[in-house]
């Protein structure tokens, strides 16, 4: 009694037996694998066999597979990559693509990277959230005195940091809305 791959599992029940006797053989999968069948197509495990001659039984094991489902929280704002079924431990990238006028906000697991790399370890659903897209433009009143950063297109509700950088002999005083925080 042998496994098809010793990494995937072990077997028991090998030995010398009298003709006509009965014995039990079994297959035990390793973590993240499962028993599929015996080489004679039987799926019983454990199973009792009647010894009639010298015989070899091979336990067929396979790696566990899981389904990754990717969903858009609002299909009018954006689409997502296809999910699928993957072997345990497979590294995949999931992608959310916003439509014009919208931005990707985050995945329901809290991550904001897009595309997002995940390792498949169980059946899972990832939901992408989108929001209205807004353009933030930060301008220096005089670039000879200093520069600014923070320009970009951001999703509604995104926390954006804008900064002013003074050149030598100048200092930041305030933003055009009167706020003196920097950044």
XYZ file of N, CA and C in Angstrom:
549
model
N 0.874 -1.160 0.000
C 0.000 0.000 0.000
C 0.915 1.215 0.000
N 0.805 2.091 -1.048
C 1.715 3.219 -1.216
C 0.938 4.491 -1.545
N 1.495 5.654 -1.172
C 0.912 6.917 -1.635
C 1.452 7.257 -3.022
N 0.696 8.020 -3.807
C 1.222 8.461 -5.108
C 2.332 9.497 -4.921
N 2.362 10.169 -3.765
C 3.399 11.153 -3.455
C 3.501 11.236 -1.936
N 4.666 10.904 -1.376
C 4.835 10.871 0.075
C 4.688 12.237 0.729
N 4.847 13.305 -0.017
C 4.636 14.653 0.525
C 3.147 14.888 0.770
N 2.312 14.283 -0.075
C 0.869 14.526 -0.008
C 0.150 13.668 1.032
N 0.723 12.543 1.422
C 0.040 11.710 2.398
C 0.749 10.401 2.652
N 0.191 9.660 3.611
C 0.757 8.368 3.986
C -0.326 7.295 3.868
N 0.126 6.031 3.877
C -0.800 4.896 3.799
C -0.454 3.885 4.885
N -1.417 3.048 5.187
C -1.158 1.954 6.124
C -1.905 0.711 5.647
N -1.408 -0.441 6.066
C -2.055 -1.697 5.710
C -1.177 -2.638 4.920
N 0.033 -2.223 4.569
C 0.945 -3.116 3.836
C 1.337 -4.286 4.728
N 1.599 -5.424 4.124
C 2.065 -6.576 4.890
C 1.824 -7.870 4.166
N 2.195 -8.961 4.834
C 1.980 -10.308 4.311
C 0.736 -10.870 4.982
N -0.197 -11.373 4.171
C -1.472 -11.873 4.683
C -1.788 -13.206 4.031
N -2.501 -14.043 4.743
C -2.912 -15.343 4.212
C -4.008 -15.145 3.162
N -3.962 -15.966 2.112
C -4.992 -15.888 1.075
C -6.368 -16.082 1.703
N -7.313 -15.229 1.305
C -8.673 -15.284 1.813
C -8.906 -14.450 3.056
N -7.823 -13.939 3.669
C -8.001 -13.109 4.867
C -8.427 -11.706 4.466
N -8.960 -10.997 5.427
C -9.365 -9.613 5.183
C -8.468 -8.692 5.996
N -8.181 -7.537 5.416
C -7.379 -6.534 6.108
C -7.856 -5.150 5.707
N -7.544 -4.193 6.546
C -7.952 -2.811 6.260
C -6.751 -2.016 5.762
N -6.962 -1.264 4.695
C -5.949 -0.326 4.213
C -6.525 1.076 4.340
N -5.636 2.042 4.574
C -6.128 3.414 4.714
C -5.102 4.398 4.166
N -5.603 5.574 3.839
C -4.786 6.667 3.307
C -5.053 7.907 4.160
N -3.978 8.547 4.609
C -4.102 9.745 5.451
C -3.414 10.907 4.745
N -4.190 11.907 4.312
C -3.575 13.042 3.607
C -2.777 13.933 4.557
N -1.722 14.531 4.030
C -0.963 15.542 4.765
C -1.781 16.838 4.781
N -1.382 17.767 5.618
C -2.087 19.051 5.698
C -2.102 19.727 4.320
N -3.254 20.236 3.938
C -3.496 20.949 2.673
C -3.644 20.035 1.462
N -3.788 18.710 1.723
C -4.020 17.739 0.664
C -5.260 16.915 1.021
N -5.781 16.183 0.062
C -6.932 15.323 0.313
C -6.783 14.015 -0.474
N -7.425 12.983 0.067
C -7.452 11.685 -0.597
C -8.444 11.769 -1.747
N -8.068 11.245 -2.922
C -8.938 11.247 -4.100
C -9.523 9.855 -4.323
N -8.635 8.863 -4.472
C -9.087 7.494 -4.787
C -7.905 6.552 -4.666
N -8.213 5.271 -4.772
C -7.178 4.242 -4.869
C -6.901 3.971 -6.349
N -5.794 3.337 -6.627
C -5.404 3.038 -8.016
C -6.406 2.130 -8.718
N -7.253 1.408 -7.978
C -8.278 0.563 -8.610
C -9.617 1.310 -8.721
N -9.576 2.655 -8.532
C -10.721 3.557 -8.685
C -11.675 3.586 -7.483
N -11.438 2.776 -6.471
C -12.283 2.818 -5.276
C -12.025 4.121 -4.527
N -13.094 4.716 -4.010
C -12.959 5.952 -3.224
C -13.214 5.692 -1.741
N -13.380 4.440 -1.349
C -13.583 4.108 0.064
C -12.266 4.279 0.821
N -12.336 4.936 1.954
C -11.140 5.138 2.765
C -11.553 5.379 4.206
N -11.167 4.519 5.142
C -10.429 3.279 4.907
C -11.319 2.257 4.220
N -10.689 1.176 3.824
C -11.462 0.114 3.165
C -10.920 -1.252 3.562
N -11.788 -2.229 3.522
C -11.411 -3.600 3.839
C -11.288 -4.363 2.527
N -10.162 -5.066 2.377
C -9.947 -5.867 1.164
C -9.804 -7.348 1.554
N -10.196 -8.195 0.653
C -9.994 -9.633 0.814
C -8.766 -9.998 -0.003
N -7.782 -10.569 0.665
C -6.514 -10.899 0.017
C -6.700 -12.153 -0.833
N -6.477 -12.020 -2.150
C -6.607 -13.156 -3.072
C -5.285 -13.447 -3.793
N -4.370 -12.442 -3.805
C -3.071 -12.606 -4.465
C -2.199 -11.424 -4.058
N -0.949 -11.448 -4.516
C -0.094 -10.280 -4.293
C -0.767 -9.093 -4.983
N -0.877 -7.983 -4.280
C -1.567 -6.814 -4.828
C -0.851 -5.541 -4.407
N -0.995 -4.532 -5.219
C -0.470 -3.202 -4.901
C -1.625 -2.214 -5.002
N -1.769 -1.422 -3.970
C -2.780 -0.366 -3.949
C -2.054 0.957 -3.756
N -2.326 1.890 -4.656
C -1.723 3.225 -4.552
C -2.813 4.224 -4.213
N -2.579 4.965 -3.138
C -3.511 6.025 -2.745
C -3.173 7.274 -3.542
N -4.177 7.828 -4.199
C -3.987 9.035 -4.996
C -4.431 10.234 -4.149
N -3.506 11.159 -3.933
C -3.781 12.387 -3.194
C -3.681 13.577 -4.136
N -4.315 14.678 -3.764
C -4.219 15.917 -4.552
C -4.214 17.094 -3.582
N -3.671 18.204 -4.040
C -3.633 19.407 -3.215
C -5.043 19.999 -3.118
N -5.358 20.573 -1.973
C -6.661 21.216 -1.800
C -6.769 22.431 -2.711
N -7.952 22.667 -3.210
C -8.214 23.833 -4.053
C -9.313 24.664 -3.416
N -9.213 25.978 -3.622
C -10.175 26.903 -3.038
C -10.646 27.895 -4.096
N -11.858 28.397 -3.879
C -12.454 29.350 -4.807
C -12.267 30.763 -4.290
N -11.738 31.625 -5.152
C -11.589 33.043 -4.861
C -12.623 33.777 -5.713
N -13.527 34.488 -5.045
C -14.565 35.247 -5.727
C -14.256 36.725 -5.543
N -14.298 37.485 -6.634
C -13.992 38.911 -6.581
C -15.223 39.663 -7.043
N -15.661 40.631 -6.221
C -16.925 41.313 -6.446
C -16.719 42.825 -6.410
N -17.450 43.542 -7.241
C -17.495 45.001 -7.187
C -18.653 45.399 -6.277
N -18.388 46.258 -5.303
C -19.449 46.714 -4.406
C -20.499 47.519 -5.166
N -20.095 48.155 -6.266
C -21.030 48.927 -7.081
C -20.574 48.820 -8.531
N -21.229 47.978 -9.305
C -20.814 47.715 -10.684
C -20.996 48.912 -11.611
N -21.680 49.962 -11.164
C -21.779 51.163 -11.995
C -20.536 52.043 -11.833
N -19.713 51.759 -10.812
C -18.509 52.544 -10.561
C -17.231 51.861 -11.029
N -17.242 50.531 -11.131
C -16.028 49.838 -11.542
C -16.221 48.342 -11.617
N -15.236 47.691 -12.225
C -15.267 46.247 -12.403
C -14.052 45.632 -11.713
N -14.090 44.306 -11.574
C -12.993 43.593 -10.929
C -12.522 42.450 -11.816
N -11.311 41.953 -11.522
C -10.786 40.811 -12.265
C -11.593 39.566 -11.922
N -11.481 38.588 -12.778
C -12.180 37.331 -12.545
C -11.542 36.588 -11.378
N -12.352 35.886 -10.642
C -11.848 34.999 -9.602
C -11.534 33.656 -10.232
N -11.535 32.637 -9.419
C -11.277 31.310 -9.947
C -11.000 30.322 -8.853
N -10.616 29.133 -9.246
C -10.260 28.078 -8.315
C -8.757 27.864 -8.419
N -8.105 27.857 -7.252
C -6.645 27.801 -7.212
C -6.180 26.778 -6.182
N -4.996 26.221 -6.423
C -4.378 25.325 -5.454
C -4.032 26.087 -4.184
N -4.070 25.398 -3.045
C -3.671 25.974 -1.771
C -2.267 26.565 -1.910
N -2.072 27.766 -1.372
C -0.763 28.410 -1.368
C -0.416 29.193 -2.620
N -1.300 29.198 -3.618
C -1.029 29.941 -4.849
C -1.118 31.440 -4.575
N -0.157 32.176 -5.104
C -0.169 33.640 -4.988
C -0.831 34.206 -6.240
N -1.870 35.014 -6.033
C -2.574 35.613 -7.166
C -2.692 37.117 -6.945
N -2.989 37.832 -8.019
C -3.272 39.265 -7.918
C -4.717 39.500 -8.298
N -5.398 40.295 -7.465
C -6.758 40.697 -7.771
C -6.722 42.170 -8.140
N -7.594 42.574 -9.054
C -7.535 43.914 -9.623
C -8.925 44.531 -9.682
N -9.007 45.792 -9.282
C -10.242 46.569 -9.393
C -9.989 47.711 -10.369
N -10.872 47.869 -11.346
C -10.715 48.902 -12.367
C -11.907 49.846 -12.314
N -11.681 51.096 -11.848
C -12.796 52.047 -11.775
C -13.149 52.589 -13.152
N -14.427 52.923 -13.320
C -14.856 53.609 -14.528
C -14.484 55.084 -14.419
N -14.545 55.788 -15.553
C -14.217 57.208 -15.576
C -15.091 57.971 -14.583
N -14.450 58.839 -13.804
C -15.153 59.637 -12.805
C -15.193 58.985 -11.435
N -14.638 57.755 -11.335
C -14.625 57.041 -10.062
C -13.201 56.580 -9.755
N -12.961 56.268 -8.490
C -11.660 55.770 -8.054
C -11.847 54.533 -7.200
N -10.851 53.673 -7.229
C -10.829 52.540 -6.321
C -10.561 53.077 -4.922
N -11.307 52.597 -3.917
C -11.122 53.058 -2.539
C -10.368 52.005 -1.723
N -10.905 50.781 -1.631
C -10.240 49.732 -0.850
C -10.945 48.390 -1.066
N -10.247 47.343 -0.640
C -10.821 45.997 -0.580
C -11.504 45.846 0.771
N -12.455 44.947 0.872
C -13.178 44.771 2.130
C -12.301 44.241 3.258
N -11.095 43.745 2.960
C -10.177 43.325 4.017
C -9.335 44.496 4.521
N -9.650 45.721 4.035
C -8.971 46.928 4.505
C -7.777 47.349 3.671
N -7.311 46.503 2.787
C -6.144 46.846 1.978
C -6.530 47.830 0.879
N -5.600 48.734 0.587
C -5.845 49.750 -0.439
C -4.940 49.582 -1.647
N -4.086 48.562 -1.644
C -3.228 48.347 -2.812
C -4.048 47.725 -3.933
N -3.764 48.186 -5.137
C -4.506 47.734 -6.309
C -3.586 47.782 -7.510
N -3.203 46.637 -8.067
C -3.703 45.311 -7.732
C -3.230 44.876 -6.339
N -3.935 43.898 -5.799
C -3.674 43.386 -4.450
C -3.242 41.926 -4.567
N -2.107 41.586 -3.956
C -1.590 40.222 -3.992
C -2.111 39.456 -2.783
N -2.679 38.288 -3.036
C -3.187 37.438 -1.952
C -2.667 36.017 -2.140
N -2.563 35.301 -1.031
C -2.181 33.892 -1.067
C -3.429 33.086 -0.735
N -3.757 32.153 -1.592
C -4.987 31.365 -1.466
C -4.806 30.310 -0.376
N -5.645 30.404 0.682
C -5.599 29.411 1.767
C -6.991 28.900 2.139
N -8.037 29.490 1.545
C -9.406 29.084 1.846
C -10.332 29.688 0.799
N -11.591 29.220 0.790
C -12.595 29.863 -0.049
C -12.792 31.268 0.496
N -12.803 32.261 -0.391
C -12.866 33.642 0.082
C -13.541 34.527 -0.962
N -14.155 35.605 -0.493
C -14.752 36.618 -1.357
C -14.069 37.942 -1.038
N -13.577 38.623 -2.057
C -13.005 39.959 -1.909
C -13.938 40.937 -2.612
N -14.290 42.021 -1.926
C -15.174 43.028 -2.503
C -14.400 44.337 -2.645
N -14.430 44.904 -3.847
C -13.772 46.181 -4.127
C -14.778 47.306 -3.972
N -14.373 48.338 -3.238
C -15.216 49.528 -3.082
C -14.666 50.645 -3.955
N -15.584 51.368 -4.555
C -15.236 52.501 -5.399
C -15.935 53.745 -4.858
N -15.444 54.912 -5.233
C -16.089 56.163 -4.846
C -15.913 57.176 -5.949
N -16.612 58.292 -5.801
C -16.445 59.369 -6.771
C -14.991 59.797 -6.799
N -14.536 60.190 -7.937
C -13.152 60.612 -8.111
C -13.073 62.134 -8.065
N -12.105 62.655 -7.327
C -11.905 64.091 -7.221
C -10.448 64.420 -7.520
N -10.240 65.514 -8.232
C -8.895 65.968 -8.544
C -8.492 67.024 -7.522
N -7.354 66.790 -6.882
C -6.802 67.756 -5.930
C -5.625 68.433 -6.619
N -5.700 69.762 -6.700
C -4.620 70.538 -7.295
C -4.045 71.453 -6.229
N -2.761 71.327 -5.973
C -2.064 72.136 -4.975
C -1.085 73.019 -5.737
N -1.181 74.338 -5.506
C -0.375 75.301 -6.266
C 0.393 76.201 -5.298
N 1.627 76.477 -5.618
C 2.425 77.449 -4.859
C 2.108 78.838 -5.397
N 1.917 79.796 -4.496
C 1.630 81.164 -4.947
C 2.840 81.781 -5.647
N 4.031 81.279 -5.321
C 5.253 81.769 -5.967
C 6.304 80.672 -5.853
N 6.590 79.973 -6.958
C 7.509 78.836 -6.920
C 8.952 79.238 -6.652
N 9.265 80.535 -6.724
C 10.615 80.956 -6.344
C 10.770 80.936 -4.825
N 9.641 80.931 -4.087
C 9.681 80.897 -2.620
C 9.463 79.488 -2.063
N 8.844 78.608 -2.840
C 8.614 77.256 -2.344
C 7.759 76.429 -3.290
N 7.767 75.115 -3.056
C 6.992 74.189 -3.876
C 5.980 73.446 -3.001
N 5.096 72.711 -3.650
C 4.045 71.987 -2.940
C 3.935 70.561 -3.482
N 3.263 69.696 -2.713
C 2.996 68.335 -3.182
C 1.616 67.917 -2.702
N 1.073 66.891 -3.354
C -0.238 66.366 -2.990
C -1.213 66.338 -4.148
N -0.772 66.804 -5.317
C -1.644 66.764 -6.493
C -2.007 65.324 -6.827
N -3.225 65.142 -7.329
C -3.602 63.812 -7.766
C -5.099 63.636 -7.868
N -5.485 62.450 -8.295
C -6.894 62.079 -8.378
C -7.141 61.096 -7.243
N -8.130 61.400 -6.413
C -8.401 60.614 -5.219
C -9.866 60.237 -5.147
N -10.106 59.092 -4.523
C -11.473 58.649 -4.296
C -12.116 59.447 -3.174
N -13.437 59.585 -3.259
C -14.179 60.310 -2.234
C -13.923 59.681 -0.868
N -13.599 60.532 0.098
C -13.326 60.068 1.453
C -11.866 59.729 1.706
N -11.024 59.803 0.669
C -9.609 59.483 0.847
C -8.941 60.565 1.687
N -8.010 60.159 2.529
C -7.228 61.089 3.326
C -6.022 61.485 2.485
N -5.895 62.777 2.197
C -4.841 63.268 1.325
C -3.953 64.221 2.119
N -2.646 64.017 2.009
C -1.714 64.921 2.677
C -1.132 65.868 1.638
N -1.269 67.166 1.896
C -0.641 68.173 1.039
C 0.463 68.833 1.858
N 1.535 69.193 1.188
C 2.693 69.763 1.878
C 3.244 70.953 1.105
N 3.811 71.891 1.861
C 4.497 73.047 1.272
C 5.960 72.990 1.711
N 6.874 73.221 0.752
C 8.303 73.153 1.015
C 8.918 74.509 0.671
N 9.428 75.188 1.671
C 10.023 76.518 1.472
C 11.452 76.392 0.973
N 11.843 77.344 0.132
C 13.250 77.420 -0.256
C 13.967 78.271 0.782
N 15.280 78.228 0.754
C 16.081 78.953 1.749
C 15.679 80.430 1.819
N 15.575 80.936 3.036
C 15.234 82.329 3.363
C 13.738 82.634 3.254
N 12.914 81.634 3.040
C 11.457 81.814 3.004
C 10.828 80.804 3.950
N 9.583 81.067 4.320
C 8.862 80.103 5.159
C 7.389 80.057 4.743
N 6.775 78.936 5.036
C 5.357 78.739 4.748
C 4.550 79.576 5.735
N 3.492 80.241 5.230
C 2.630 81.023 6.129
C 1.248 80.406 6.253
N 0.584 80.140 5.136
C -0.752 79.540 5.208
C -1.214 79.102 3.832
N -2.276 78.265 3.831
C -2.950 77.860 2.612
C -3.978 78.934 2.269
N -4.508 78.892 1.057
C -5.451 79.927 0.636
C -6.770 79.908 1.413
N -7.039 78.800 2.168
C -8.248 78.776 3.001
C -7.972 79.271 4.424
N -6.742 79.758 4.665
C -6.374 80.290 5.980
C -5.762 79.272 6.929
N -5.796 77.995 6.583
C -5.246 76.955 7.429
C -3.721 77.082 7.451
N -3.108 76.960 8.631
C -1.653 77.100 8.777
C -0.957 75.768 9.027
N -1.704 74.643 8.979
C -1.077 73.327 9.186
C -0.264 72.942 7.967
N 0.932 72.414 8.205
C 1.782 71.930 7.116
C 2.594 70.755 7.605
N 2.493 69.577 7.096
C 1.556 69.213 6.050
C 0.133 69.220 6.611
